[in-house]
mmCIF file of C-alpha atoms in Angstrom:
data_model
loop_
_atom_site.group_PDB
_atom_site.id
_atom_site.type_symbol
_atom_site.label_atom_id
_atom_site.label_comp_id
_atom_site.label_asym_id
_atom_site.label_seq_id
_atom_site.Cartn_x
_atom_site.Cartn_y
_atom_site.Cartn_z
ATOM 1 C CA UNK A 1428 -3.665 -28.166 -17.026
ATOM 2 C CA UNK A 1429 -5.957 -25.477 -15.739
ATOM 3 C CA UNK A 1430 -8.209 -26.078 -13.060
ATOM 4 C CA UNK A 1431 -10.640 -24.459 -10.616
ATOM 5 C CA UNK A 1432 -9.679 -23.490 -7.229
ATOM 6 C CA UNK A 1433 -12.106 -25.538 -4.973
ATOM 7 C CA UNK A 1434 -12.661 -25.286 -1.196
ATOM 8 C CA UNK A 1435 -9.712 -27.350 -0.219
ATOM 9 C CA UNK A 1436 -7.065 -25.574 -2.802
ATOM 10 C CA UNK A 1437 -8.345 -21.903 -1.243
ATOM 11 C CA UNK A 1438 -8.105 -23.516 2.452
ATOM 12 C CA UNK A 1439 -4.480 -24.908 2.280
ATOM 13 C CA UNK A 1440 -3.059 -21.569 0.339
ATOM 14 C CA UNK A 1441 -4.704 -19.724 3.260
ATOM 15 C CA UNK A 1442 -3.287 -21.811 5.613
ATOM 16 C CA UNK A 1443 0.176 -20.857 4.001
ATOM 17 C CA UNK A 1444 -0.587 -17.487 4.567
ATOM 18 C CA UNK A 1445 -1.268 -16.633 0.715
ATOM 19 C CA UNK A 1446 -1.930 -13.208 -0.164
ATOM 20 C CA UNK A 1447 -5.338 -12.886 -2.060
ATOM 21 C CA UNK A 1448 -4.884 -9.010 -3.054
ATOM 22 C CA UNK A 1449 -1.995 -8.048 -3.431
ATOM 23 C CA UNK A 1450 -1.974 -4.162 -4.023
ATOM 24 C CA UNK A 1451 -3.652 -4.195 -0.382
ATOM 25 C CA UNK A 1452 -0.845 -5.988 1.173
ATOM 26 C CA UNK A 1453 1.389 -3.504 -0.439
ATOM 27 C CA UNK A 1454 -0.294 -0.996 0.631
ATOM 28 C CA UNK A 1455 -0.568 -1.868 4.226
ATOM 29 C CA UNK A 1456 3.095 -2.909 4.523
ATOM 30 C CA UNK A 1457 4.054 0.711 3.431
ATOM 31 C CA UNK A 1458 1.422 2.345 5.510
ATOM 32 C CA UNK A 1459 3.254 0.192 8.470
ATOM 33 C CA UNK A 1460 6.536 1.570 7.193
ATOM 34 C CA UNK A 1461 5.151 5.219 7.396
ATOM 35 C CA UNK A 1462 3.893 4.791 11.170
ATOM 36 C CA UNK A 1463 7.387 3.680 11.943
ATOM 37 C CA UNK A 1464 8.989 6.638 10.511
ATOM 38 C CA UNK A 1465 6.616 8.588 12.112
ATOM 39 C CA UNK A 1466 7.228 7.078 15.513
ATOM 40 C CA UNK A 1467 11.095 7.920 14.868
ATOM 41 C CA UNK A 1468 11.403 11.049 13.318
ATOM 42 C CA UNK A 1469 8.283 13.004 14.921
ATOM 43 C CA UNK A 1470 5.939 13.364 12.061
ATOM 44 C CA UNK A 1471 4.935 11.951 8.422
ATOM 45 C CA UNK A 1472 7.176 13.860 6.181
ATOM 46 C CA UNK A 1473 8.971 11.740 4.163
ATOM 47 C CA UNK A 1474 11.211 13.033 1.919
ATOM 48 C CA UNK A 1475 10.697 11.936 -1.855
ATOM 49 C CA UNK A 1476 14.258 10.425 -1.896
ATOM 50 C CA UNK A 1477 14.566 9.170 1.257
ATOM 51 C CA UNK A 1478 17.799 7.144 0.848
ATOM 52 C CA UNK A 1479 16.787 4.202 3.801
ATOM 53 C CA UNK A 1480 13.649 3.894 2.281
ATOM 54 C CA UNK A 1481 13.464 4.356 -1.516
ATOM 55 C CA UNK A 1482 9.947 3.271 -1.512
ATOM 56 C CA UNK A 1483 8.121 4.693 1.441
ATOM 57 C CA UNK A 1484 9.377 8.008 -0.465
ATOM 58 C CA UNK A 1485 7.196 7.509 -3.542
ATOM 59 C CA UNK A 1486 4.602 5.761 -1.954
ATOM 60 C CA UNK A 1487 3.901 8.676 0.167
ATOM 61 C CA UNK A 1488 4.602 11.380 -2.355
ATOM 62 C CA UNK A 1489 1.266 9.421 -4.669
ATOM 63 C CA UNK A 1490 -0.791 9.651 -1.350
ATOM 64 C CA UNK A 1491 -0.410 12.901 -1.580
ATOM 65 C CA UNK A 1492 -1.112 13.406 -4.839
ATOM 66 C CA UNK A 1493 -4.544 11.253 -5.164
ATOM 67 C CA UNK A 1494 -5.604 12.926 -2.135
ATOM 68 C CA UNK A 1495 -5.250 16.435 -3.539
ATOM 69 C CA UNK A 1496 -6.738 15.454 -6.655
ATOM 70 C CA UNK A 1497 -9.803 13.570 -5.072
ATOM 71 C CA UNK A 1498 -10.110 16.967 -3.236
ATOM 72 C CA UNK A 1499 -10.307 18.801 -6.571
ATOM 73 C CA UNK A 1500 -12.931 16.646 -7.846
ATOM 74 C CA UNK A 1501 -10.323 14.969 -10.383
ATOM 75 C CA UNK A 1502 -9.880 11.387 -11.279
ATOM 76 C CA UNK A 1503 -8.402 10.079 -8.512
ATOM 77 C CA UNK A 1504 -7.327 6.424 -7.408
ATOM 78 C CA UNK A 1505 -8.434 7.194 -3.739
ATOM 79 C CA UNK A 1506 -11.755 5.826 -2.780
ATOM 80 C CA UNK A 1507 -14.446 6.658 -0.053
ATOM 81 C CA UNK A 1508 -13.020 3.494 1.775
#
């Protein structure tokens, strides 16, 4: 059955450390991933297929790319944030 998510439902899945928005959380976890690498290798260059790190590859290969556009005065996912 559906129901609404009162006061008490939103308090105890905070509590368990629930994860309202998600693409944030994502997005802050590889951001945290990038200041590592950057701490061990000297600077933020990841390569595109970095084999320990599949991920932190692409992720920082679309930065890139929604920056650049934003610059151009494209559609861009980037915000003013």
């Amino acid at each position: 059955a559906f129901s609404m998510l009162d006061e008490d439902k939103i308090s105890l899945l905070n509590n368990e450390g629930f994860i309202w928005d998600t693409k944030h959380d994502k997005w802050e976890k590889l951001y945290n991933e990038l200041v590592h690498f950057t701490s061990i290798n000297g600077n933020c260059d990841v390569p595109l297929w970095y084999p320990e790190n599949a991920p932190l590859g692409r992720w920082t290969q679309q930065q890139r790319r929604q920056f650049r556009l934003k610059m151009e005065g494209k559609t861009s996912k980037m915000t003013d944030d």
